[in-house]
mmCIF file of C-alpha atoms and ligand atoms in Angstrom:
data_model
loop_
_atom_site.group_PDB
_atom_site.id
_atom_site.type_symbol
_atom_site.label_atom_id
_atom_site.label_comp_id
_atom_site.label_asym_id
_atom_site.label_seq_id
_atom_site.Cartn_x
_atom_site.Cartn_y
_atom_site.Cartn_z
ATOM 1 C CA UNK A 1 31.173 37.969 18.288
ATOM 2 C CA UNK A 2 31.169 34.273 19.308
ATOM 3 C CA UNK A 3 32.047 33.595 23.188
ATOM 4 C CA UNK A 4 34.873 30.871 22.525
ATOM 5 C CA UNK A 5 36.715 33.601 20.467
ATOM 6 C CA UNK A 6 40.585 33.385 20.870
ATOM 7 C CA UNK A 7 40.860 29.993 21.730
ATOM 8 C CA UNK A 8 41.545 29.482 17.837
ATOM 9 C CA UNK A 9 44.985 31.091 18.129
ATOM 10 C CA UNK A 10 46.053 29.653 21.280
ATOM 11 C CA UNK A 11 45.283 32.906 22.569
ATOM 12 C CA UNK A 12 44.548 33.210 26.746
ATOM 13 C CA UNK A 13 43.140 37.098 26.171
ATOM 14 C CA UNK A 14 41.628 38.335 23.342
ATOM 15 C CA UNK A 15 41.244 42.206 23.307
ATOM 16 C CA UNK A 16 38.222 43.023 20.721
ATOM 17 C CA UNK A 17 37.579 46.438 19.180
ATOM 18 C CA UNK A 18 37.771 47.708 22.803
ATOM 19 C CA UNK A 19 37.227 52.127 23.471
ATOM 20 C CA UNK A 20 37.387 54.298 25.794
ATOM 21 C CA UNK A 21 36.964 57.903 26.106
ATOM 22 C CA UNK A 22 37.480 60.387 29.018
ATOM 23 C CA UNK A 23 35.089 63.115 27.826
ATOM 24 C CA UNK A 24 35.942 64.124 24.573
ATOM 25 C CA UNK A 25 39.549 62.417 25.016
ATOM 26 C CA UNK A 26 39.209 58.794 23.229
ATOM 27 C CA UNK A 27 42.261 57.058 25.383
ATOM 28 C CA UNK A 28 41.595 53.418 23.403
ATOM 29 C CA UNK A 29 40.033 53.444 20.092
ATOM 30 C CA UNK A 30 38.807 50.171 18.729
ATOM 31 C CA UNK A 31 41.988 48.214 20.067
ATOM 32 C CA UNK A 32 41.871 44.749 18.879
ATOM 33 C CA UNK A 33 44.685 41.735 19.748
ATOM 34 C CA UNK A 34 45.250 38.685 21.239
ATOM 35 C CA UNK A 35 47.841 37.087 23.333
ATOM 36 C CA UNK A 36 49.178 33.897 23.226
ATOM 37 C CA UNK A 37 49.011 31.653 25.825
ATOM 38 C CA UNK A 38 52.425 31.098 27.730
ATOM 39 C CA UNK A 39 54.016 34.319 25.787
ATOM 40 C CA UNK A 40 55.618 37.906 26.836
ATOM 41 C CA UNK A 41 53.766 40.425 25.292
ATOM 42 C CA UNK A 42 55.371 43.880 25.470
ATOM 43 C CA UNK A 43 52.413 47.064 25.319
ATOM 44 C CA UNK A 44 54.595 49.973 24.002
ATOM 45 C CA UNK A 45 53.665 53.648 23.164
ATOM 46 C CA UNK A 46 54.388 57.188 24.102
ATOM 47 C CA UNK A 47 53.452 58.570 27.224
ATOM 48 C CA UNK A 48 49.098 59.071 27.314
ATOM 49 C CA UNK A 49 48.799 56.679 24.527
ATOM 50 C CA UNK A 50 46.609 54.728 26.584
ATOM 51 C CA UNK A 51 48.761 51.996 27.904
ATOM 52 C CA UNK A 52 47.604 51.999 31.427
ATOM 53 C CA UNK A 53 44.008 52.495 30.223
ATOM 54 C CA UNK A 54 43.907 49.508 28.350
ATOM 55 C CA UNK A 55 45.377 47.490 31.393
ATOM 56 C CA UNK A 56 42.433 48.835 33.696
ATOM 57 C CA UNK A 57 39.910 48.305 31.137
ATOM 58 C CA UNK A 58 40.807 44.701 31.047
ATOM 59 C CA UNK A 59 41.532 44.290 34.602
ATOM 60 C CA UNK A 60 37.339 45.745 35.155
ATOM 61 C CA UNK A 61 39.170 49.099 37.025
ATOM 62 C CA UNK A 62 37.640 50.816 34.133
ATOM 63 C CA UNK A 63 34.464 50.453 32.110
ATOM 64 C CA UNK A 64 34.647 49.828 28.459
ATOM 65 C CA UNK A 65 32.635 51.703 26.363
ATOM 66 C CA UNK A 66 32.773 49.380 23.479
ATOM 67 C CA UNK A 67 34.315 46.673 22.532
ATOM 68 C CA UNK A 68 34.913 43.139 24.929
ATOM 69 C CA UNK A 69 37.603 41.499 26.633
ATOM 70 C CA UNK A 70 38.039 37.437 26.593
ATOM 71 C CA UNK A 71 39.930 35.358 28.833
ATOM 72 C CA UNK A 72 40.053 31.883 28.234
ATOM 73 C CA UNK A 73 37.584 32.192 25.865
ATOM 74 C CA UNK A 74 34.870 33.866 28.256
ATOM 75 C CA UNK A 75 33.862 37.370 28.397
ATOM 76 C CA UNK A 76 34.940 39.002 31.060
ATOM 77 C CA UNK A 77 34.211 42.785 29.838
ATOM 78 C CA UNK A 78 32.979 45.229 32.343
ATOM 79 C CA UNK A 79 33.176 42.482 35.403
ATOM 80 C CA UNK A 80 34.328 43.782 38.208
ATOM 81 C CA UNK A 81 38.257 43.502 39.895
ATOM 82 C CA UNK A 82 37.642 40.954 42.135
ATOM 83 C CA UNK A 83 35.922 38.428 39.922
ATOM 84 C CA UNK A 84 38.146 39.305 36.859
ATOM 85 C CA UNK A 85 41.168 38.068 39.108
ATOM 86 C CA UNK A 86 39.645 34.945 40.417
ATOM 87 C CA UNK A 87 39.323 33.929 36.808
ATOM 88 C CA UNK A 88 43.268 34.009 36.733
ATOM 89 C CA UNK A 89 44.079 37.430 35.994
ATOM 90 C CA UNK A 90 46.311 39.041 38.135
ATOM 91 C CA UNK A 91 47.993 42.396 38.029
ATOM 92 C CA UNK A 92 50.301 45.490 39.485
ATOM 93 C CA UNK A 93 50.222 48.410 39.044
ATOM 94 C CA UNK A 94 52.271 51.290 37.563
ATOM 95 C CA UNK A 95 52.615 53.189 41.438
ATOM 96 C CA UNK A 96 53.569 51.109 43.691
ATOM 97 C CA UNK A 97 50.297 49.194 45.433
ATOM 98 C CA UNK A 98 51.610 47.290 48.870
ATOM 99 C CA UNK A 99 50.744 47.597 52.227
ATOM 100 C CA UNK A 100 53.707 49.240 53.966
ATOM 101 C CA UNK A 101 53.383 48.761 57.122
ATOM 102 C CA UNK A 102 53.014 44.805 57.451
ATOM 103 C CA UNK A 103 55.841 42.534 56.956
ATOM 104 C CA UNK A 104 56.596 41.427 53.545
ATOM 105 C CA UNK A 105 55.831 37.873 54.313
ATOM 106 C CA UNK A 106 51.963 39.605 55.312
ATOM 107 C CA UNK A 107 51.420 41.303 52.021
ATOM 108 C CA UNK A 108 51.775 38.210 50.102
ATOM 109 C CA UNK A 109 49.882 35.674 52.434
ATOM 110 C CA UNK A 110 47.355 38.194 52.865
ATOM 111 C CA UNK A 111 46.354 37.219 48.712
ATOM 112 C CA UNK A 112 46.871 33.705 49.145
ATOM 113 C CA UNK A 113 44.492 33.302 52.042
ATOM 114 C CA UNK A 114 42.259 35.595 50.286
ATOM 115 C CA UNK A 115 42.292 33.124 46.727
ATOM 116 C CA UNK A 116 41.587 30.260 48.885
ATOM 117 C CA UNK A 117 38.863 31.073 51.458
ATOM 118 C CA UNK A 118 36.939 31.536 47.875
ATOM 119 C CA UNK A 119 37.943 27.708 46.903
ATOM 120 C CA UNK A 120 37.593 26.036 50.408
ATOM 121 C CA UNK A 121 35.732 26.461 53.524
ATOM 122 C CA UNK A 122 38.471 24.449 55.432
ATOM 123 C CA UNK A 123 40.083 27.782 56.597
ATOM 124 C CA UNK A 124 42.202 26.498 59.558
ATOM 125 C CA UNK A 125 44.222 23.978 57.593
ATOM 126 C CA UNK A 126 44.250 26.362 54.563
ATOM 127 C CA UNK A 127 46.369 28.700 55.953
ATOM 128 C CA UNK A 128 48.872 26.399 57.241
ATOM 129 C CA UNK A 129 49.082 25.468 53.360
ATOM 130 C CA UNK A 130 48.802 29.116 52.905
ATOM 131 C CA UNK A 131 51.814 29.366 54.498
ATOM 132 C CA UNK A 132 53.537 27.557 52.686
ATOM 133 C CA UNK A 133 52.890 28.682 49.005
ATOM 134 C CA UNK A 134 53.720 32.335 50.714
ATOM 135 C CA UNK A 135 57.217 30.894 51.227
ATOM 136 C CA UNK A 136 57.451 29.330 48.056
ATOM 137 C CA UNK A 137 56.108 32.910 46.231
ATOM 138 C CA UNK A 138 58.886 34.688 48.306
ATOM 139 C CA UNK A 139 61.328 32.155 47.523
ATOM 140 C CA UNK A 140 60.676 32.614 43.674
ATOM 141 C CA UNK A 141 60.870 36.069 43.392
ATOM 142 C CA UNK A 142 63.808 36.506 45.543
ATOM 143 C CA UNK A 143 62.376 38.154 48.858
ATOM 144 C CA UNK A 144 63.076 35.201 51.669
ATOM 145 C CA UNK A 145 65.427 36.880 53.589
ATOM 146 C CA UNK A 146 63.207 39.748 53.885
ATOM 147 C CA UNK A 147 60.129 38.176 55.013
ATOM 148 C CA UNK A 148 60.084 39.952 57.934
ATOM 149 C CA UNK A 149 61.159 42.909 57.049
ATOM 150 C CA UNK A 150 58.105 45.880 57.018
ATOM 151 C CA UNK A 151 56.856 46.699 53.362
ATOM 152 C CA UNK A 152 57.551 50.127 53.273
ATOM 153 C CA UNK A 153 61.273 49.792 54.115
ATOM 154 C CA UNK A 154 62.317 47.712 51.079
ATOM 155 C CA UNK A 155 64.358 49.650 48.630
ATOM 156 C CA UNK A 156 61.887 50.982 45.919
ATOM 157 C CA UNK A 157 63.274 48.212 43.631
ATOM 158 C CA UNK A 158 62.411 45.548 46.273
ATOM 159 C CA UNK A 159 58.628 47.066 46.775
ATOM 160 C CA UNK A 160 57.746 46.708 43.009
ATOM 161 C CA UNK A 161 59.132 42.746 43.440
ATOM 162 C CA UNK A 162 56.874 42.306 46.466
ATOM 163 C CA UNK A 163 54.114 43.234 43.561
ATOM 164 C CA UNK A 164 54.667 41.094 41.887
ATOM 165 C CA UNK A 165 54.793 38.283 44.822
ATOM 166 C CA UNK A 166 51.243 39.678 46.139
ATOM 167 C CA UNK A 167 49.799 39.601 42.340
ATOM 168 C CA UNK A 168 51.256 35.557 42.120
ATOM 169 C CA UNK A 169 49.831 35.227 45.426
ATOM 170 C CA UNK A 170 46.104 34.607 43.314
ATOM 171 C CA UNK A 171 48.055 31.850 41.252
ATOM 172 C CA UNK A 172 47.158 33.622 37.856
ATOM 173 C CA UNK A 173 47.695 32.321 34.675
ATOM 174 C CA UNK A 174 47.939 35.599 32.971
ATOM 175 C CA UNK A 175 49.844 38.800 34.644
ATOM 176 C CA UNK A 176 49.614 42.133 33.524
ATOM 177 C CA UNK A 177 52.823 44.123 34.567
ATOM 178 C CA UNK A 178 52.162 48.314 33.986
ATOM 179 C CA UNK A 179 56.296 49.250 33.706
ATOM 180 C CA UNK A 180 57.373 47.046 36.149
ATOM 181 C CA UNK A 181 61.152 47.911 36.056
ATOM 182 C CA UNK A 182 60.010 51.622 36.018
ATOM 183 C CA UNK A 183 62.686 53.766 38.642
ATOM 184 C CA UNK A 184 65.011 50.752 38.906
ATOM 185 C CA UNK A 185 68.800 50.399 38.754
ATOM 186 C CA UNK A 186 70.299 48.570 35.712
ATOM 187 C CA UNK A 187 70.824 45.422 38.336
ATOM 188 C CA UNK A 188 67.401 45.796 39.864
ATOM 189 C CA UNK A 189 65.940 45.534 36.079
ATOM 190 C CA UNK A 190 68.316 43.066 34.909
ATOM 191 C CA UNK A 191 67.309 40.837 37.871
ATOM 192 C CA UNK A 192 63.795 41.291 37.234
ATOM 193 C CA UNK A 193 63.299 41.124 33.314
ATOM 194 C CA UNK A 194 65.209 37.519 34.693
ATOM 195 C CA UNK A 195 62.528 36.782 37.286
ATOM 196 C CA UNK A 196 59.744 37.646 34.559
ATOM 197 C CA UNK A 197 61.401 35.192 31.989
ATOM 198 C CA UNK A 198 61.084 32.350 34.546
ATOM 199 C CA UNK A 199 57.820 33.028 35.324
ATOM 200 C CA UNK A 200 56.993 32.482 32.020
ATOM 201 C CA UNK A 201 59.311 29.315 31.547
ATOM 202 C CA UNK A 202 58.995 27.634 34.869
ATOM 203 C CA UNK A 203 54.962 28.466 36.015
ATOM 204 C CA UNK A 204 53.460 28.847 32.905
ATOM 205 C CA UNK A 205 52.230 31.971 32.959
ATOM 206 C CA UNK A 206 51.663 34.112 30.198
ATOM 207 C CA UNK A 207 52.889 37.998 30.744
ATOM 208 C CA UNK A 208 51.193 40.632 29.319
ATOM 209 C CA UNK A 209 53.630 44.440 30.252
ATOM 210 C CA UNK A 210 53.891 47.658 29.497
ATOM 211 C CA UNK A 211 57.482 48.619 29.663
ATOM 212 C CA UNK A 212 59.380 51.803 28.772
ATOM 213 C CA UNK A 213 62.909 50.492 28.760
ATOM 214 C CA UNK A 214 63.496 49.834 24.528
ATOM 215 C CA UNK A 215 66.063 47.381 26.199
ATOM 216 C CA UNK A 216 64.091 45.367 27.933
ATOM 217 C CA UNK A 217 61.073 45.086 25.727
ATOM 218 C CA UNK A 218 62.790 44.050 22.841
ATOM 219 C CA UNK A 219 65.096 41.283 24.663
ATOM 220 C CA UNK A 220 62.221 40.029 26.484
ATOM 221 C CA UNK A 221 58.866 40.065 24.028
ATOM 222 C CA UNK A 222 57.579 37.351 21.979
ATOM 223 C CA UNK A 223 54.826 39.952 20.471
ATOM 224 C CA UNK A 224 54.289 43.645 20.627
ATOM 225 C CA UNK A 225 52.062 45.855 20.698
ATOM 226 C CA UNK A 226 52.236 49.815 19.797
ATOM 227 C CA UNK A 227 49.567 52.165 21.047
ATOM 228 C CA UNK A 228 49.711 55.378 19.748
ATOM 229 C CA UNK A 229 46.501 58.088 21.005
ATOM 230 C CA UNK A 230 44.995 54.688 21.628
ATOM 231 C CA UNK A 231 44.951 52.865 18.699
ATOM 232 C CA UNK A 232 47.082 50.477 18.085
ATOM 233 C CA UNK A 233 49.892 51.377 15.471
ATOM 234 C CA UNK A 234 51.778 47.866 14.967
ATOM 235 C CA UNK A 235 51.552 44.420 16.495
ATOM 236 C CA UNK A 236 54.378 42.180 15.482
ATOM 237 C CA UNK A 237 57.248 40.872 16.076
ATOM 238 C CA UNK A 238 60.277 42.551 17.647
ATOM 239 C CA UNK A 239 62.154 42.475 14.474
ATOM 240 C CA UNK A 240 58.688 43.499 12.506
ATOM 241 C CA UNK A 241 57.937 46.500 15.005
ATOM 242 C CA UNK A 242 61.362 47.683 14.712
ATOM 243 C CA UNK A 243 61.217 47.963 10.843
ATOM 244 C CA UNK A 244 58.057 49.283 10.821
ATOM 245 C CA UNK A 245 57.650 52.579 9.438
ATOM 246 C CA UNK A 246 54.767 54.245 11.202
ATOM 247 C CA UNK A 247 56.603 53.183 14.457
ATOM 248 C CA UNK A 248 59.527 54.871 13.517
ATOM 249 C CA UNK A 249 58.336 57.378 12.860
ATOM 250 C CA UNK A 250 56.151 58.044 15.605
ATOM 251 C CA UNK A 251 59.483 57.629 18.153
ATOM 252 C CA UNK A 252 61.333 59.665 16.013
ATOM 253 C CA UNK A 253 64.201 56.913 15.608
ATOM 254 C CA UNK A 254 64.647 57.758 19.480
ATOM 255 C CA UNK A 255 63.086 55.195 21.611
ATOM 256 C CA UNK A 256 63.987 52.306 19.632
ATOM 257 C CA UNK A 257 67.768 53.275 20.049
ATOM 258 C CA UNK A 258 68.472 50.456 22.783
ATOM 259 C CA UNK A 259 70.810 52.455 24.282
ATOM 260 C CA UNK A 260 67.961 55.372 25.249
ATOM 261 C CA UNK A 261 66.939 54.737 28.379
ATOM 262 C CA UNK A 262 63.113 55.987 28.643
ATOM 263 C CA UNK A 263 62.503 58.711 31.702
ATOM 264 C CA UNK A 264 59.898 56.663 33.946
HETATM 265 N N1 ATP U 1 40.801 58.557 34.862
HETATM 266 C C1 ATP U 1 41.076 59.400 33.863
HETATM 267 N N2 ATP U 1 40.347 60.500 33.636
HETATM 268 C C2 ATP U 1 40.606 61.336 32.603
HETATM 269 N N3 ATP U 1 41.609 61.151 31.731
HETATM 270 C C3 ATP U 1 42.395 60.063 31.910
HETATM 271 C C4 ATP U 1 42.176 59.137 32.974
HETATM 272 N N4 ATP U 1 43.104 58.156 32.892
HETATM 273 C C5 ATP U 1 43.865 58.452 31.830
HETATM 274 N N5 ATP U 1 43.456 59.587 31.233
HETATM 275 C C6 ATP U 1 44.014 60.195 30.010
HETATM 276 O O1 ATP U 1 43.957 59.195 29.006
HETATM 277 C C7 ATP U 1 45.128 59.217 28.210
HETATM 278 C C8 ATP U 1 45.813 57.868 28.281
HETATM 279 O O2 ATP U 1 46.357 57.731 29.590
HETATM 280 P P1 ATP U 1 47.133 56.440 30.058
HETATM 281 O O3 ATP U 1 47.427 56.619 31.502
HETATM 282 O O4 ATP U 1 46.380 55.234 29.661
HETATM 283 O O5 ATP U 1 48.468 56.547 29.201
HETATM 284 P P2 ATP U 1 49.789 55.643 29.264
HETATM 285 O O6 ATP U 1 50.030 55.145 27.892
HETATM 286 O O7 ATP U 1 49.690 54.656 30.360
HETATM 287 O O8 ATP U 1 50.884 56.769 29.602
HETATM 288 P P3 ATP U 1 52.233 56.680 30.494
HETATM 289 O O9 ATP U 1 53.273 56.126 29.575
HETATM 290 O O10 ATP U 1 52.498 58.099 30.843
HETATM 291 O O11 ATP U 1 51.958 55.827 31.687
HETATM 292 C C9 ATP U 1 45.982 60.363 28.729
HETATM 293 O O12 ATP U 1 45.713 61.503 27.943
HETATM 294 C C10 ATP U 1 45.483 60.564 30.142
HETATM 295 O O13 ATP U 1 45.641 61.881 30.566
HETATM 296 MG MG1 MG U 2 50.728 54.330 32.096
#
């Protein structure tokens, strides 16, 4: 496989033949696709079908035992969190992942400062820029009126924003979203399947998520993929996923109903 694979397509991640097995459970079996730069690409699938896998396979929370991963056209399979983010690949989680009890505000500086003492040793006038782009990631996403409020009071909708905020706080260029609206109130999703769009439009960034809601994935996706006992079923177009029989048939008709509203 040659390393400059993907950049052919315009694609930012290229996921190639990737598996991985739990014992004798295979969770991803020989998953293959790639992701266009600057796109939404929705990561559908029943529940265990290896959604969340793939994410931390990618992400270097999990080993691969076949198969590669390329961002940007590099290899990044098997490298570990850290270094997989400072390449630009930033993510959150399906449970929420903050620190509750610092401010808001603290959470997100907190991976700002942490990107940049990487890029600069000038530390002291950093953070006073650091500072800043905090209040500018706040700002984006909504959160400046609560930048002093303490994490774990935020509503639950407000915490899995603030995830968001701390995962832009790395300045990725690709962010992987594992059911971001999950546990949300129609608003709270409406506001940020919104917030996600603008990402996308206004910063560039290319969205890779795993979302339950039938509603939201097929309003906001440019491509998606189906996992089913981790292979991957379809990859297509809204309109070609929901035609598709195999699909169909694997959600029984059910989950592609728009107005089903998948249990988190
Ligand atoms: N660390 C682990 N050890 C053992 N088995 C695991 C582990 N992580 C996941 N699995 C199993 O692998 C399969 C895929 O799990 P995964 O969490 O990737 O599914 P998912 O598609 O994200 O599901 P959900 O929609 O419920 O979040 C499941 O059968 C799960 O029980
Ligand atoms: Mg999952």
């Amino acid at each position: 496989m040659p390393e400059m694979m993907g950049v052919v397509e315009n694609g930012i991640l290229t996921i190639d033949s990737l598996s991985k097995s739990f014992g004798k459970l295979q969770a991803l079996s020989r998953v293959s696709f790639v992701v266009r730069q600057g796109s939404i690409t929705s990561v559908i699938g029943p529940n265990g079908a290896g959604k969340t896998t793939l994410f931390n396979v990618v992400t270097g929370h999990l080993r691969a035992d076949k198969g590669d991963v390329f961002f940007q056209g590099n290899r990044i399979t098997n490298l570990p969190p850290y270094r997989v983010n400072r390449r630009g690949l930033s993510r959150s989680f399906q449970i929420v992942n903050i620190f509750p009890r610092f401010t808001v505000f603290e959470n997100v500086h907190a991976s700002v400062i942490s990107k940049m003492r990487k890029s600069s040793s000038v530390v002291a006038s950093l953070q006073k820029v650091g500072i800043e782009e905090t209040e500018q990631i706040l700002q984006t996403v909504g959160l400046s009126e609560h930048a002093r409020t303490t994490a774990g009071t935020l509503s639950y909708g407000d915490q899995r924003i603030l995830e968001i905020a701390i995962a832009l706080g790395s300045r990725p260029e690709l962010l992987l979203l594992d059911e971001p609206t999950a546990g949300m109130a129609p608003e709270e999703t409406h506001s940020t399947v919104e917030l996600i769009r603008r990402l996308v439009a206004e910063l560039g960034l290319t969205v890779l998520i795993v979302e339950h809601d039938m509603d939201v994935v097929f309003s906001i996706s440019e491509m998606i993929v189906v996992l089913h006992q981790g292979m991957v079923l379809a990859h297509g177009k809204p309109e070609e996923v929901r035609r598709d029989e195999m699909v169909q048939n694997v959600y029984l008709g059910e989950e592609l109903d728009p107005s089903r509203k998948a249990v988190p």
